[in-house]
PDB file of C-alpha atoms in Angstrom:
ATOM      1  CA  MET A   1      70.279  49.211 122.530  1.00 43.00           C
ATOM      2  CA  LEU A   2      73.619  49.258 120.735  1.00 46.00           C
ATOM      3  CA  LEU A   3      74.804  52.682 119.680  1.00 48.00           C
ATOM      4  CA  LEU A   4      76.888  52.797 116.532  1.00 50.00           C
ATOM      5  CA  MET A   5      78.985  55.883 116.086  1.00 47.00           C
ATOM      6  CA  THR A   6      80.321  57.277 112.869  1.00 49.00           C
ATOM      7  CA  HIS A   7      83.902  58.497 112.756  1.00 49.00           C
ATOM      8  CA  ALA A   8      82.657  62.083 113.194  1.00 55.00           C
ATOM      9  CA  GLU A   9      80.867  61.059 116.393  1.00 87.00           C
ATOM     10  CA  MET A  10      83.864  59.285 117.918  1.00 92.00           C
ATOM     11  CA  PRO A  11      85.714  61.098 120.674  1.00 97.00           C
ATOM     12  CA  ASP A  12      89.277  62.186 120.101  1.00 98.00           C
ATOM     13  CA  LEU A  13      91.481  59.947 122.258  1.00 98.00           C
ATOM     14  CA  VAL A  14      94.795  61.240 123.563  1.00 98.00           C
ATOM     15  CA  GLN A  15      97.379  59.333 125.547  1.00 98.00           C
ATOM     16  CA  ILE A  16      99.485  61.222 128.092  1.00 98.00           C
ATOM     17  CA  THR A  17     102.636  59.692 129.552  1.00 98.00           C
ATOM     18  CA  ASP A  18     104.266  62.604 131.359  1.00 97.00           C
ATOM     19  CA  ALA A  19     102.909  65.080 133.909  1.00 96.00           C
ATOM     20  CA  ARG A  20     104.615  67.897 131.983  1.00 96.00           C
ATOM     21  CA  GLU A  21     102.046  67.319 129.214  1.00 97.00           C
ATOM     22  CA  ILE A  22      99.203  68.303 131.572  1.00 98.00           C
ATOM     23  CA  THR A  23      98.147  71.890 131.026  1.00 97.00           C
ATOM     24  CA  PRO A  24      96.426  73.810 133.834  1.00 98.00           C
ATOM     25  CA  GLU A  25      93.248  73.702 131.723  1.00 97.00           C
ATOM     26  CA  LEU A  26      93.393  69.900 131.346  1.00 98.00           C
ATOM     27  CA  ARG A  27      94.096  69.465 135.073  1.00 98.00           C
ATOM     28  CA  CYS A  28      91.022  71.549 135.841  1.00 98.00           C
ATOM     29  CA  GLN A  29      88.916  69.548 133.356  1.00 98.00           C
ATOM     30  CA  LEU A  30      90.059  66.228 134.881  1.00 98.00           C
ATOM     31  CA  ILE A  31      89.147  67.430 138.371  1.00 98.00           C
ATOM     32  CA  ASN A  32      85.781  68.829 137.232  1.00 98.00           C
ATOM     33  CA  CYS A  33      84.968  65.594 135.396  1.00 98.00           C
ATOM     34  CA  TRP A  34      85.793  63.511 138.485  1.00 98.00           C
ATOM     35  CA  ILE A  35      83.621  65.773 140.648  1.00 98.00           C
ATOM     36  CA  ALA A  36      80.707  65.560 138.192  1.00 98.00           C
ATOM     37  CA  VAL A  37      80.991  61.764 137.885  1.00 97.00           C
ATOM     38  CA  THR A  38      81.178  61.247 141.650  1.00 96.00           C
ATOM     39  CA  ASN A  39      78.390  63.679 142.486  1.00 97.00           C
ATOM     40  CA  SER A  40      76.109  62.030 139.921  1.00 96.00           C
ATOM     41  CA  GLY A  41      76.597  58.648 141.657  1.00 91.00           C
ATOM     42  CA  GLY A  42      79.449  57.245 139.576  1.00 91.00           C
ATOM     43  CA  ALA A  43      81.752  54.619 141.065  1.00 90.00           C
ATOM     44  CA  ALA A  44      85.021  56.409 140.283  1.00 88.00           C
ATOM     45  CA  GLY A  45      87.063  56.338 143.462  1.00 86.00           C
ATOM     46  CA  PHE A  46      85.212  58.690 145.803  1.00 89.00           C
ATOM     47  CA  PRO A  47      82.400  56.675 147.360  1.00 88.00           C
ATOM     48  CA  PHE A  48      80.906  59.421 149.536  1.00 91.00           C
ATOM     49  CA  PRO A  49      79.450  62.291 147.509  1.00 93.00           C
ATOM     50  CA  PRO A  50      79.269  65.138 147.382  1.00 96.00           C
ATOM     51  CA  VAL A  51      82.895  65.938 146.667  1.00 97.00           C
ATOM     52  CA  GLN A  52      84.462  69.206 145.692  1.00 97.00           C
ATOM     53  CA  ASP A  53      87.725  70.540 144.335  1.00 97.00           C
ATOM     54  CA  ASP A  54      89.532  70.284 147.702  1.00 97.00           C
ATOM     55  CA  ASP A  55      88.751  66.541 147.836  1.00 97.00           C
ATOM     56  CA  VAL A  56      89.609  65.645 144.257  1.00 98.00           C
ATOM     57  CA  ALA A  57      92.532  67.928 143.349  1.00 98.00           C
ATOM     58  CA  PRO A  58      95.155  66.304 145.645  1.00 98.00           C
ATOM     59  CA  VAL A  59      94.274  62.794 144.423  1.00 97.00           C
ATOM     60  CA  THR A  60      94.368  63.966 140.814  1.00 98.00           C
ATOM     61  CA  ASP A  61      97.761  65.583 141.326  1.00 98.00           C
ATOM     62  CA  LYS A  62      99.087  62.388 142.893  1.00 97.00           C
ATOM     63  CA  PHE A  63      98.235  60.147 139.932  1.00 96.00           C
ATOM     64  CA  LEU A  64      99.304  62.795 137.417  1.00 98.00           C
ATOM     65  CA  GLY A  65     102.688  62.987 139.157  1.00 97.00           C
ATOM     66  CA  ARG A  66     103.164  59.246 138.615  1.00 97.00           C
ATOM     67  CA  LEU A  67     102.683  59.349 134.846  1.00 98.00           C
ATOM     68  CA  HIS A  68     105.597  57.628 133.134  1.00 96.00           C
ATOM     69  CA  PRO A  69     105.934  56.159 129.630  1.00 96.00           C
ATOM     70  CA  GLN A  70     106.712  52.660 130.959  1.00 95.00           C
ATOM     71  CA  GLN A  71     104.609  52.671 134.144  1.00 96.00           C
ATOM     72  CA  SER A  72     101.504  54.839 133.980  1.00 97.00           C
ATOM     73  CA  ARG A  73      99.378  56.285 131.201  1.00 98.00           C
ATOM     74  CA  LEU A  74      96.409  58.634 131.163  1.00 98.00           C
ATOM     75  CA  ILE A  75      94.006  58.363 128.243  1.00 98.00           C
ATOM     76  CA  THR A  76      91.515  61.157 127.662  1.00 98.00           C
ATOM     77  CA  ALA A  77      88.468  61.370 125.420  1.00 98.00           C
ATOM     78  CA  ARG A  78      87.308  64.701 124.023  1.00 98.00           C
ATOM     79  CA  PHE A  79      84.562  66.083 121.860  1.00 97.00           C
ATOM     80  CA  ASP A  80      85.818  69.413 120.552  1.00 93.00           C
ATOM     81  CA  ASP A  81      87.012  71.322 123.639  1.00 87.00           C
ATOM     82  CA  GLY A  82      85.050  69.254 126.153  1.00 95.00           C
ATOM     83  CA  LEU A  83      86.649  66.508 128.213  1.00 98.00           C
ATOM     84  CA  ALA A  84      84.235  63.604 127.821  1.00 98.00           C
ATOM     85  CA  GLY A  85      86.092  61.082 129.983  1.00 98.00           C
ATOM     86  CA  TRP A  86      89.367  59.534 131.012  1.00 98.00           C
ATOM     87  CA  VAL A  87      91.042  56.421 132.390  1.00 98.00           C
ATOM     88  CA  VAL A  88      94.405  55.495 133.924  1.00 98.00           C
ATOM     89  CA  LEU A  89      96.503  52.415 133.114  1.00 98.00           C
ATOM     90  CA  ASN A  90      99.241  51.433 135.564  1.00 98.00           C
ATOM     91  CA  ARG A  91     101.893  48.774 135.105  1.00 96.00           C
ATOM     92  CA  ASP A  92     103.300  47.147 138.196  1.00 88.00           C
ATOM     93  CA  PRO A  93     107.079  47.729 138.377  1.00 87.00           C
ATOM     94  CA  TYR A  94     107.835  44.399 140.063  1.00 93.00           C
ATOM     95  CA  ARG A  95     109.278  41.725 137.777  1.00 94.00           C
ATOM     96  CA  LEU A  96     106.974  38.996 139.084  1.00 96.00           C
ATOM     97  CA  VAL A  97     103.871  40.826 137.819  1.00 95.00           C
ATOM     98  CA  GLU A  98     105.288  43.208 135.238  1.00 94.00           C
ATOM     99  CA  HIS A  99     103.319  41.417 132.498  1.00 96.00           C
ATOM    100  CA  TRP A 100      99.999  42.836 133.685  1.00 95.00           C
ATOM    101  CA  GLY A 101      98.454  46.238 134.167  1.00 98.00           C
ATOM    102  CA  THR A 102      95.734  47.674 136.350  1.00 98.00           C
ATOM    103  CA  VAL A 103      92.948  49.951 135.154  1.00 98.00           C
ATOM    104  CA  HIS A 104      91.882  52.816 137.414  1.00 97.00           C
ATOM    105  CA  HIS A 105      89.204  55.500 137.429  1.00 96.00           C
ATOM    106  CA  LEU A 106      87.408  54.919 134.141  1.00 98.00           C
ATOM    107  CA  GLN A 107      84.865  57.694 133.944  1.00 96.00           C
ATOM    108  CA  THR A 108      82.618  59.456 131.487  1.00 98.00           C
ATOM    109  CA  HIS A 109      81.419  62.967 132.231  1.00 98.00           C
ATOM    110  CA  PRO A 110      77.624  62.851 132.778  1.00 97.00           C
ATOM    111  CA  GLU A 111      77.077  65.279 129.872  1.00 97.00           C
ATOM    112  CA  PHE A 112      78.635  62.740 127.476  1.00 97.00           C
ATOM    113  CA  ARG A 113      77.085  59.477 128.720  1.00 96.00           C
ATOM    114  CA  GLY A 114      75.507  57.165 126.194  1.00 95.00           C
ATOM    115  CA  ARG A 115      77.904  58.174 123.421  1.00 96.00           C
ATOM    116  CA  GLY A 116      80.339  55.246 123.715  1.00 97.00           C
ATOM    117  CA  VAL A 117      83.055  57.203 125.514  1.00 98.00           C
ATOM    118  CA  GLY A 118      83.775  54.544 128.158  1.00 98.00           C
ATOM    119  CA  SER A 119      83.939  51.782 125.548  1.00 98.00           C
ATOM    120  CA  ALA A 120      86.210  53.855 123.303  1.00 98.00           C
ATOM    121  CA  LEU A 121      88.552  54.576 126.214  1.00 98.00           C
ATOM    122  CA  MET A 122      88.707  50.896 127.185  1.00 98.00           C
ATOM    123  CA  ARG A 123      89.388  49.757 123.598  1.00 98.00           C
ATOM    124  CA  GLU A 124      92.202  52.303 123.292  1.00 98.00           C
ATOM    125  CA  LEU A 125      93.601  51.308 126.684  1.00 98.00           C
ATOM    126  CA  ARG A 126      93.640  47.657 125.617  1.00 98.00           C
ATOM    127  CA  LYS A 127      95.510  48.516 122.422  1.00 98.00           C
ATOM    128  CA  ILE A 128      98.091  50.619 124.282  1.00 98.00           C
ATOM    129  CA  ALA A 129      98.579  47.927 126.918  1.00 98.00           C
ATOM    130  CA  ARG A 130      99.207  45.257 124.291  1.00 98.00           C
ATOM    131  CA  ASP A 131     101.006  47.131 121.524  1.00 98.00           C
ATOM    132  CA  GLU A 132     103.022  49.749 123.407  1.00 97.00           C
ATOM    133  CA  LEU A 133     103.592  48.289 126.860  1.00 97.00           C
ATOM    134  CA  GLY A 134     103.702  44.610 125.875  1.00 96.00           C
ATOM    135  CA  LEU A 135     101.283  43.666 128.636  1.00 97.00           C
ATOM    136  CA  GLU A 136      99.576  40.285 128.570  1.00 97.00           C
ATOM    137  CA  GLN A 137      96.609  40.911 130.848  1.00 97.00           C
ATOM    138  CA  LEU A 138      94.726  43.675 132.581  1.00 98.00           C
ATOM    139  CA  HIS A 139      93.033  43.733 135.987  1.00 98.00           C
ATOM    140  CA  LEU A 140      90.481  46.020 137.572  1.00 98.00           C
ATOM    141  CA  ALA A 141      88.222  46.161 140.592  1.00 97.00           C
ATOM    142  CA  ALA A 142      84.656  47.425 140.194  1.00 96.00           C
ATOM    143  CA  ARG A 143      81.890  48.281 142.635  1.00 95.00           C
ATOM    144  CA  GLY A 144      79.174  45.635 142.609  1.00 95.00           C
ATOM    145  CA  GLU A 145      75.511  46.348 141.860  1.00 94.00           C
ATOM    146  CA  GLU A 146      76.289  49.163 139.434  1.00 93.00           C
ATOM    147  CA  GLY A 147      75.981  47.167 136.191  1.00 92.00           C
ATOM    148  CA  LEU A 148      79.717  47.451 135.655  1.00 95.00           C
ATOM    149  CA  GLU A 149      80.216  43.697 135.288  1.00 96.00           C
ATOM    150  CA  ASP A 150      77.939  43.764 132.225  1.00 97.00           C
ATOM    151  CA  PHE A 151      79.657  46.826 130.769  1.00 97.00           C
ATOM    152  CA  TYR A 152      83.117  45.305 131.089  1.00 98.00           C
ATOM    153  CA  GLY A 153      81.831  41.880 130.012  1.00 98.00           C
ATOM    154  CA  ARG A 154      80.700  43.348 126.682  1.00 97.00           C
ATOM    155  CA  LEU A 155      84.305  44.491 126.195  1.00 98.00           C
ATOM    156  CA  GLY A 156      85.753  41.006 126.764  1.00 98.00           C
ATOM    157  CA  TRP A 157      86.448  41.191 130.490  1.00 98.00           C
ATOM    158  CA  ARG A 158      85.478  38.353 132.816  1.00 98.00           C
ATOM    159  CA  GLU A 159      84.838  38.237 136.516  1.00 98.00           C
ATOM    160  CA  VAL A 160      87.530  36.261 138.365  1.00 98.00           C
ATOM    161  CA  GLY A 161      86.459  36.860 141.944  1.00 98.00           C
ATOM    162  CA  ARG A 162      84.668  38.974 144.507  1.00 97.00           C
ATOM    163  CA  TRP A 163      85.365  40.368 147.903  1.00 97.00           C
ATOM    164  CA  PRO A 164      81.906  39.980 149.449  1.00 97.00           C
ATOM    165  CA  GLY A 165      80.716  43.008 151.375  1.00 97.00           C
ATOM    166  CA  ALA A 166      84.061  44.768 150.908  1.00 96.00           C
ATOM    167  CA  LEU A 167      82.565  48.198 150.213  1.00 94.00           C
ATOM    168  CA  ARG A 168      80.327  49.846 152.810  1.00 93.00           C
ATOM    169  CA  LEU A 169      78.802  52.924 151.270  1.00 89.00           C
ATOM    170  CA  THR A 170      76.303  53.451 154.102  1.00 89.00           C
ATOM    171  CA  PRO A 171      75.311  51.286 157.066  1.00 93.00           C
ATOM    172  CA  ASP A 172      72.499  49.894 154.870  1.00 95.00           C
ATOM    173  CA  ASP A 173      74.458  49.655 151.595  1.00 93.00           C
ATOM    174  CA  THR A 174      77.308  47.164 151.497  1.00 95.00           C
ATOM    175  CA  ARG A 175      78.563  46.002 148.100  1.00 95.00           C
ATOM    176  CA  ASP A 176      80.929  43.411 146.737  1.00 97.00           C
ATOM    177  CA  GLU A 177      84.139  44.486 145.089  1.00 97.00           C
ATOM    178  CA  VAL A 178      84.216  42.659 141.759  1.00 98.00           C
ATOM    179  CA  LEU A 179      87.615  41.560 140.451  1.00 98.00           C
ATOM    180  CA  MET A 180      87.833  41.450 136.674  1.00 98.00           C
ATOM    181  CA  LEU A 181      90.420  40.253 134.151  1.00 98.00           C
ATOM    182  CA  LEU A 182      91.052  40.876 130.484  1.00 98.00           C
ATOM    183  CA  ASP A 183      93.244  38.090 129.126  1.00 96.00           C
ATOM    184  CA  PRO A 184      94.488  37.727 126.435  1.00 94.00           C
ATOM    185  CA  LEU A 185      94.828  41.255 125.167  1.00 95.00           C
TER     186      LEU A 185
END
């Protein structure tokens, strides 16, 4: 089923390019969102739930500290005061591959799922990558068997490879890591 949102139902998207723009409240919301996504089974960087603040806060602080207008962007989605989701876009600083970016940690808070938040974040990320950073292509790696290939495929991404059995979640649950590309932007 395709959900169509009116302008009033669209999340407010905000791009952040500097760690000094992160308020203590936003930092806390990012951490709480990541915990909620992970503990509800989301494939967002912590494969072994449950996680708590002590697990997520240091990783959050690390990527927030790397925010830079030319290298790393955080895009958040909000409904009123609630953080609905977020995603990180990184540009590689090396000249050989400076024309592409990598997408990390796309996540939608479980309370806001089914409202188009992930799609809105990815469309905004694509626009920023192309129009502001001058990138020509985007890459990401996704956990197999989660339906993520279909989600990204609907947004124009295509699978370009797999690392078979790369992710071992439990002794009985080994998944492929799916390599995806968005090109052209």
